[in-house]
Amino acid sequence: MNLHIIHAGNFKLDGGAMFGVVPKSIWSRTNPSDENNMCSWAMRCLAIEDGNRLILIDNGMGNKQSDKFFGYYYLHGDKSLKGSLKEAGFGLGDVTDNFLTHLHFDHCGGGVEYSDKTSQSLRPVFENARYWTNKQHWDWANDPNPREKASFLKENILPMQESGQLEFVQKEKELPFKMDIIYVDGHTEKQMLPKIKYKDHTIVFAADLLPSVGHIPLPYVMAYDVRPLVTMKEKEAFLKEAADNNYILFFEHDPVNECCTVKHTDKGVRVDQVFPLSDIL
């Protein structure tokens, strides 16, 4: 098994929205904002090369949206999904499985593109891949609540089904690749966090349960979460498990830090060591 970081670009979100009730004077120490209170965030995906399979976890937001859309989210940087795959030695056609933690636009929008210059027809980016979600989250995304409606975009979701490439996770043991899944419901219904055994390590793709190192303290919960109190309970249980078992946390959105371990302290679970994924490869 080989692991590859696939950078799908950077974008911006309001710092207050990303940290909820935590004051700016505190969260800005780890995530400084610009003059408009916007913080830069990564869309850091993970590719797992295992035998004849290439499993990509999430795919960023893509570039097919309108100028108005990008005027809100400020896609920037010199990294892209296609370019990062090429740097790792792969093409879009090499991806056999695209595992989606959830269907918010910054996690799945890069998996669908316009098929021609007329911007009328949409198709999956990975023509040879199966796109993995779960039935409960799929139903949730296709009948969105007002709070999440702007995050679930039909043009990102329906082409996966219309192409016949959509698959639902039933039981992890039935997946055609090795992966355990942690299900969490605070951020959105049935978000899936991949848990990967690599050499003598356990790596957890933290997705939006823990967007960054700065979100590890329990009260640091995004205003985007539909059930913030559930998120706090899920974080507490997960972080205790991670500290007890020396899990490596892989951060999708942290603009600087790729991975960390955590430890028990008098103040609760806190960061132990921060390091790039390359340190364990």
Short mmCIF file of C-alpha atoms in Angstrom, two decimals:
data_model
loop_
_atom_site.label_atom_id
_atom_site.label_comp_id
_atom_site.label_asym_id
_atom_site.label_seq_id
_atom_site.Cartn_x
_atom_site.Cartn_y
_atom_site.Cartn_z
CA MET A 1 0.00 0.00 0.00
CA ASN A 2 1.18 3.51 -0.88
CA LEU A 3 -0.34 6.81 0.23
CA HIS A 4 -0.32 10.06 -1.75
CA ILE A 5 -1.55 13.49 -0.72
CA ILE A 6 -3.68 14.99 -3.49
CA HIS A 7 -4.10 18.76 -3.08
CA ALA A 8 -7.27 19.99 -4.76
CA GLY A 9 -6.61 23.68 -4.11
CA ASN A 10 -7.39 26.18 -1.37
CA PHE A 11 -10.50 28.21 -0.64
CA LYS A 12 -11.72 30.73 1.91
CA LEU A 13 -14.45 30.64 4.54
CA ASP A 14 -15.47 33.10 7.23
CA GLY A 15 -13.40 32.53 10.34
CA GLY A 16 -16.32 33.05 12.69
CA ALA A 17 -18.38 30.45 10.83
CA MET A 18 -15.50 27.99 11.09
CA PHE A 19 -15.13 28.36 14.85
CA GLY A 20 -18.67 29.04 16.06
CA VAL A 21 -18.87 30.56 19.55
CA VAL A 22 -15.08 30.82 19.98
CA PRO A 23 -13.99 34.50 19.86
CA LYS A 24 -11.82 35.73 17.00
CA SER A 25 -9.18 36.88 19.50
CA ILE A 26 -8.62 33.18 20.29
CA TRP A 27 -9.08 31.35 16.94
CA SER A 28 -7.03 33.90 15.02
CA ARG A 29 -3.92 32.72 16.86
CA THR A 30 -3.96 29.50 14.85
CA ASN A 31 -5.96 30.62 11.78
CA PRO A 32 -5.31 34.29 10.94
CA SER A 33 -7.92 35.96 8.73
CA ASP A 34 -7.76 38.63 6.04
CA GLU A 35 -9.41 42.07 6.23
CA ASN A 36 -12.77 40.48 5.39
CA ASN A 37 -12.54 37.94 8.22
CA MET A 38 -11.90 35.14 5.71
CA CYS A 39 -9.46 32.33 6.51
CA SER A 40 -7.73 30.17 3.93
CA TRP A 41 -8.42 26.43 4.05
CA ALA A 42 -6.95 23.47 2.20
CA MET A 43 -8.80 20.78 0.28
CA ARG A 44 -6.30 18.01 1.02
CA CYS A 45 -7.42 14.65 -0.33
CA LEU A 46 -5.75 11.28 0.14
CA ALA A 47 -5.08 8.65 -2.51
CA ILE A 48 -4.54 5.04 -1.44
CA GLU A 49 -2.68 2.88 -3.95
CA ASP A 50 -3.37 -0.74 -3.05
CA GLY A 51 -2.74 -3.47 -5.60
CA ASN A 52 -4.74 -2.71 -8.72
CA ARG A 53 -6.93 -0.13 -6.96
CA LEU A 54 -6.50 3.61 -6.51
CA ILE A 55 -8.91 4.89 -3.88
CA LEU A 56 -9.26 8.66 -3.66
CA ILE A 57 -10.84 10.13 -0.53
CA ASP A 58 -12.87 13.25 -1.43
CA ASN A 59 -12.04 15.44 -4.44
CA GLY A 60 -12.32 19.13 -3.55
CA MET A 61 -14.80 21.61 -5.05
CA GLY A 62 -13.77 21.58 -8.70
CA ASN A 63 -13.86 24.61 -10.98
CA LYS A 64 -17.19 24.37 -12.80
CA GLN A 65 -19.16 26.80 -10.65
CA SER A 66 -20.01 30.40 -11.57
CA ASP A 67 -17.92 33.50 -10.96
CA LYS A 68 -20.50 34.50 -8.35
CA PHE A 69 -19.95 31.23 -6.49
CA PHE A 70 -16.18 31.66 -6.47
CA GLY A 71 -16.68 35.26 -5.36
CA TYR A 72 -17.92 33.76 -2.08
CA TYR A 73 -15.37 30.97 -1.69
CA TYR A 74 -12.21 32.33 -3.38
CA LEU A 75 -10.65 29.23 -4.92
CA HIS A 76 -6.91 30.03 -4.99
CA GLY A 77 -3.41 28.57 -5.08
CA ASP A 78 -1.48 26.64 -7.70
CA LYS A 79 -2.76 23.19 -6.77
CA SER A 80 -5.54 21.30 -8.52
CA LEU A 81 -7.04 17.82 -8.40
CA LYS A 82 -5.84 16.85 -11.87
CA GLY A 83 -2.42 18.44 -11.42
CA SER A 84 -1.82 16.78 -8.05
CA LEU A 85 -2.81 13.38 -9.38
CA LYS A 86 -0.37 13.90 -12.26
CA GLU A 87 2.40 14.84 -9.81
CA ALA A 88 1.73 11.56 -8.00
CA GLY A 89 2.00 9.66 -11.29
CA PHE A 90 -1.70 9.13 -11.98
CA GLY A 91 -4.37 10.23 -14.41
CA LEU A 92 -8.07 10.71 -13.81
CA GLY A 93 -8.74 7.34 -15.43
CA ASP A 94 -6.56 5.55 -12.89
CA VAL A 95 -8.94 6.25 -9.99
CA THR A 96 -10.97 3.10 -9.33
CA ASP A 97 -12.88 4.34 -6.30
CA ASN A 98 -13.78 7.82 -5.06
CA PHE A 99 -14.77 7.56 -1.41
CA LEU A 100 -16.75 10.62 -0.32
CA THR A 101 -16.80 11.49 3.38
CA HIS A 102 -19.92 13.56 2.68
CA LEU A 103 -21.52 15.47 -0.16
CA HIS A 104 -20.87 19.12 0.73
CA PHE A 105 -19.52 20.94 -2.32
CA ASP A 106 -15.95 21.30 -1.05
CA HIS A 107 -15.68 17.52 -0.67
CA CYS A 108 -17.37 16.23 -3.81
CA GLY A 109 -17.60 19.05 -6.38
CA GLY A 110 -14.35 18.06 -8.05
CA GLY A 111 -15.81 14.71 -9.05
CA VAL A 112 -18.14 16.13 -11.70
CA GLU A 113 -17.38 18.36 -14.70
CA TYR A 114 -19.03 19.78 -17.80
CA SER A 115 -18.64 17.45 -20.75
CA ASP A 116 -18.38 20.25 -23.32
CA LYS A 117 -17.92 24.01 -23.64
CA THR A 118 -21.65 24.68 -23.73
CA SER A 119 -21.90 23.98 -19.99
CA GLN A 120 -25.10 22.03 -20.55
CA SER A 121 -24.11 18.42 -19.87
CA LEU A 122 -22.39 17.06 -16.78
CA ARG A 123 -20.33 13.89 -16.36
CA PRO A 124 -18.21 12.24 -13.66
CA VAL A 125 -14.54 13.24 -13.77
CA PHE A 126 -13.37 9.69 -12.97
CA GLU A 127 -14.80 7.64 -15.81
CA ASN A 128 -13.53 4.31 -14.45
CA ALA A 129 -14.38 4.88 -10.79
CA ARG A 130 -17.16 3.97 -8.46
CA TYR A 131 -18.34 6.85 -6.27
CA TRP A 132 -18.99 5.77 -2.67
CA THR A 133 -21.39 7.33 -0.19
CA ASN A 134 -24.10 5.80 2.03
CA LYS A 135 -27.86 5.67 1.59
CA GLN A 136 -28.74 7.71 4.66
CA HIS A 137 -26.41 10.55 3.72
CA TRP A 138 -27.48 10.38 0.07
CA ASP A 139 -31.14 10.80 1.04
CA TRP A 140 -30.20 13.63 3.41
CA ALA A 141 -28.25 15.45 0.67
CA ASN A 142 -31.02 15.11 -1.90
CA ASP A 143 -33.69 16.51 0.41
CA PRO A 144 -31.61 19.15 2.19
CA ASN A 145 -32.62 21.16 5.22
CA PRO A 146 -32.46 24.97 4.88
CA ARG A 147 -29.24 25.11 6.90
CA GLU A 148 -27.32 22.89 4.46
CA LYS A 149 -29.12 23.62 1.21
CA ALA A 150 -26.31 25.83 -0.11
CA SER A 151 -23.75 23.07 0.52
CA PHE A 152 -25.57 20.25 -1.32
CA LEU A 153 -25.54 21.15 -5.02
CA LYS A 154 -27.49 18.91 -7.40
CA GLU A 155 -24.91 19.37 -10.16
CA ASN A 156 -22.27 17.80 -7.89
CA ILE A 157 -24.41 14.88 -6.80
CA LEU A 158 -26.90 13.63 -9.39
CA PRO A 159 -24.41 12.92 -12.23
CA MET A 160 -22.83 10.20 -10.09
CA GLN A 161 -26.15 8.39 -10.00
CA GLU A 162 -27.15 9.17 -13.60
CA SER A 163 -23.90 7.68 -14.90
CA GLY A 164 -24.48 4.42 -13.01
CA GLN A 165 -21.26 4.91 -11.02
CA LEU A 166 -22.83 5.56 -7.62
CA GLU A 167 -22.39 2.93 -4.89
CA PHE A 168 -23.69 2.83 -1.32
CA VAL A 169 -21.56 1.54 1.52
CA GLN A 170 -23.50 -1.27 3.19
CA LYS A 171 -20.93 -2.90 5.43
CA GLU A 172 -17.21 -2.12 5.48
CA LYS A 173 -16.37 -5.81 5.12
CA GLU A 174 -18.13 -5.82 1.76
CA LEU A 175 -16.06 -2.94 0.34
CA PRO A 176 -13.67 -3.93 -2.47
CA PHE A 177 -10.83 -2.22 -0.59
CA LYS A 178 -9.55 -2.28 3.00
CA MET A 179 -10.98 0.49 5.14
CA ASP A 180 -12.85 0.88 8.40
CA ILE A 181 -15.36 3.70 8.76
CA ILE A 182 -16.28 5.93 11.68
CA TYR A 183 -19.78 7.39 11.26
CA VAL A 184 -20.51 10.80 12.78
CA ASP A 185 -23.71 12.86 12.69
CA GLY A 186 -22.92 16.26 14.20
CA HIS A 187 -21.65 18.06 11.11
CA THR A 188 -24.08 16.35 8.76
CA GLU A 189 -26.03 13.08 8.69
CA LYS A 190 -23.78 10.01 8.47
CA GLN A 191 -20.49 11.63 7.57
CA MET A 192 -17.91 8.85 7.06
CA LEU A 193 -14.35 9.09 8.40
CA PRO A 194 -12.01 6.53 6.80
CA LYS A 195 -9.77 4.63 9.20
CA ILE A 196 -6.76 3.19 7.42
CA LYS A 197 -4.15 0.69 8.56
CA TYR A 198 -0.77 1.65 7.11
CA LYS A 199 2.39 -0.20 8.19
CA ASP A 200 2.17 -0.05 12.00
CA HIS A 201 0.02 3.08 12.05
CA THR A 202 -3.69 3.82 12.15
CA ILE A 203 -4.56 6.92 10.13
CA VAL A 204 -7.96 8.59 10.43
CA PHE A 205 -9.07 10.98 7.69
CA ALA A 206 -10.65 13.58 9.98
CA ALA A 207 -12.74 15.39 7.30
CA ASP A 208 -15.16 17.85 8.96
CA LEU A 209 -15.27 16.33 12.41
CA LEU A 210 -11.86 17.98 12.89
CA PRO A 211 -11.14 20.36 10.01
CA SER A 212 -7.83 21.54 11.48
CA VAL A 213 -5.49 21.33 14.45
CA GLY A 214 -7.22 24.45 15.73
CA HIS A 215 -10.49 22.53 16.10
CA ILE A 216 -9.24 19.94 18.58
CA PRO A 217 -10.48 21.64 21.82
CA LEU A 218 -14.06 20.51 22.37
CA PRO A 219 -15.86 23.90 22.17
CA TYR A 220 -14.24 24.68 18.81
CA VAL A 221 -17.18 23.58 16.65
CA MET A 222 -18.13 25.01 13.27
CA ALA A 223 -21.29 27.06 12.92
CA TYR A 224 -21.95 24.94 9.82
CA ASP A 225 -22.63 21.85 11.96
CA VAL A 226 -26.31 20.88 12.06
CA ARG A 227 -25.99 19.33 15.54
CA PRO A 228 -23.15 21.12 17.38
CA LEU A 229 -23.74 19.42 20.72
CA VAL A 230 -23.57 16.03 18.99
CA THR A 231 -20.30 17.12 17.36
CA MET A 232 -18.85 17.88 20.81
CA LYS A 233 -19.78 14.42 22.10
CA GLU A 234 -18.42 12.76 18.96
CA LYS A 235 -15.17 14.73 19.19
CA GLU A 236 -14.74 13.87 22.85
CA ALA A 237 -15.20 10.14 22.27
CA PHE A 238 -13.05 10.09 19.15
CA LEU A 239 -10.19 12.12 20.63
CA LYS A 240 -10.03 9.87 23.70
CA GLU A 241 -9.85 6.85 21.40
CA ALA A 242 -7.20 8.56 19.27
CA ALA A 243 -5.07 9.45 22.30
CA ASP A 244 -5.40 5.95 23.78
CA ASN A 245 -4.40 4.28 20.51
CA ASN A 246 -1.93 6.80 19.10
CA TYR A 247 -3.96 7.41 15.94
CA ILE A 248 -2.57 9.71 13.30
CA LEU A 249 -5.13 12.37 12.38
CA PHE A 250 -5.03 13.46 8.73
CA PHE A 251 -6.41 16.96 8.19
CA GLU A 252 -8.35 17.79 5.04
CA HIS A 253 -8.77 21.52 5.65
CA ASP A 254 -5.83 22.64 7.80
CA PRO A 255 -3.91 25.13 5.60
CA VAL A 256 -0.56 24.25 7.18
CA ASN A 257 -0.63 21.00 9.12
CA GLU A 258 -1.10 17.64 7.41
CA CYS A 259 -1.11 15.28 10.39
CA CYS A 260 -0.90 15.14 14.16
CA THR A 261 -1.14 12.82 17.11
CA VAL A 262 -2.96 13.74 20.33
CA LYS A 263 -2.43 13.09 24.02
CA HIS A 264 -4.31 13.28 27.31
CA THR A 265 -3.64 16.41 29.41
CA ASP A 266 -5.18 18.09 32.46
CA LYS A 267 -7.18 20.26 30.04
CA GLY A 268 -8.44 17.31 28.02
CA VAL A 269 -7.07 15.83 24.82
CA ARG A 270 -4.62 18.15 23.10
CA VAL A 271 -2.13 18.07 20.23
CA ASP A 272 0.96 15.98 20.83
CA GLN A 273 3.08 16.06 17.65
CA VAL A 274 2.39 17.78 14.33
CA PHE A 275 4.13 16.46 11.19
CA PRO A 276 3.79 15.93 7.43
CA LEU A 277 2.47 12.64 6.16
CA SER A 278 5.84 12.01 4.49
CA ASP A 279 7.34 11.37 7.94
CA ILE A 280 5.64 7.95 8.05
CA LEU A 281 5.84 6.97 4.38
#
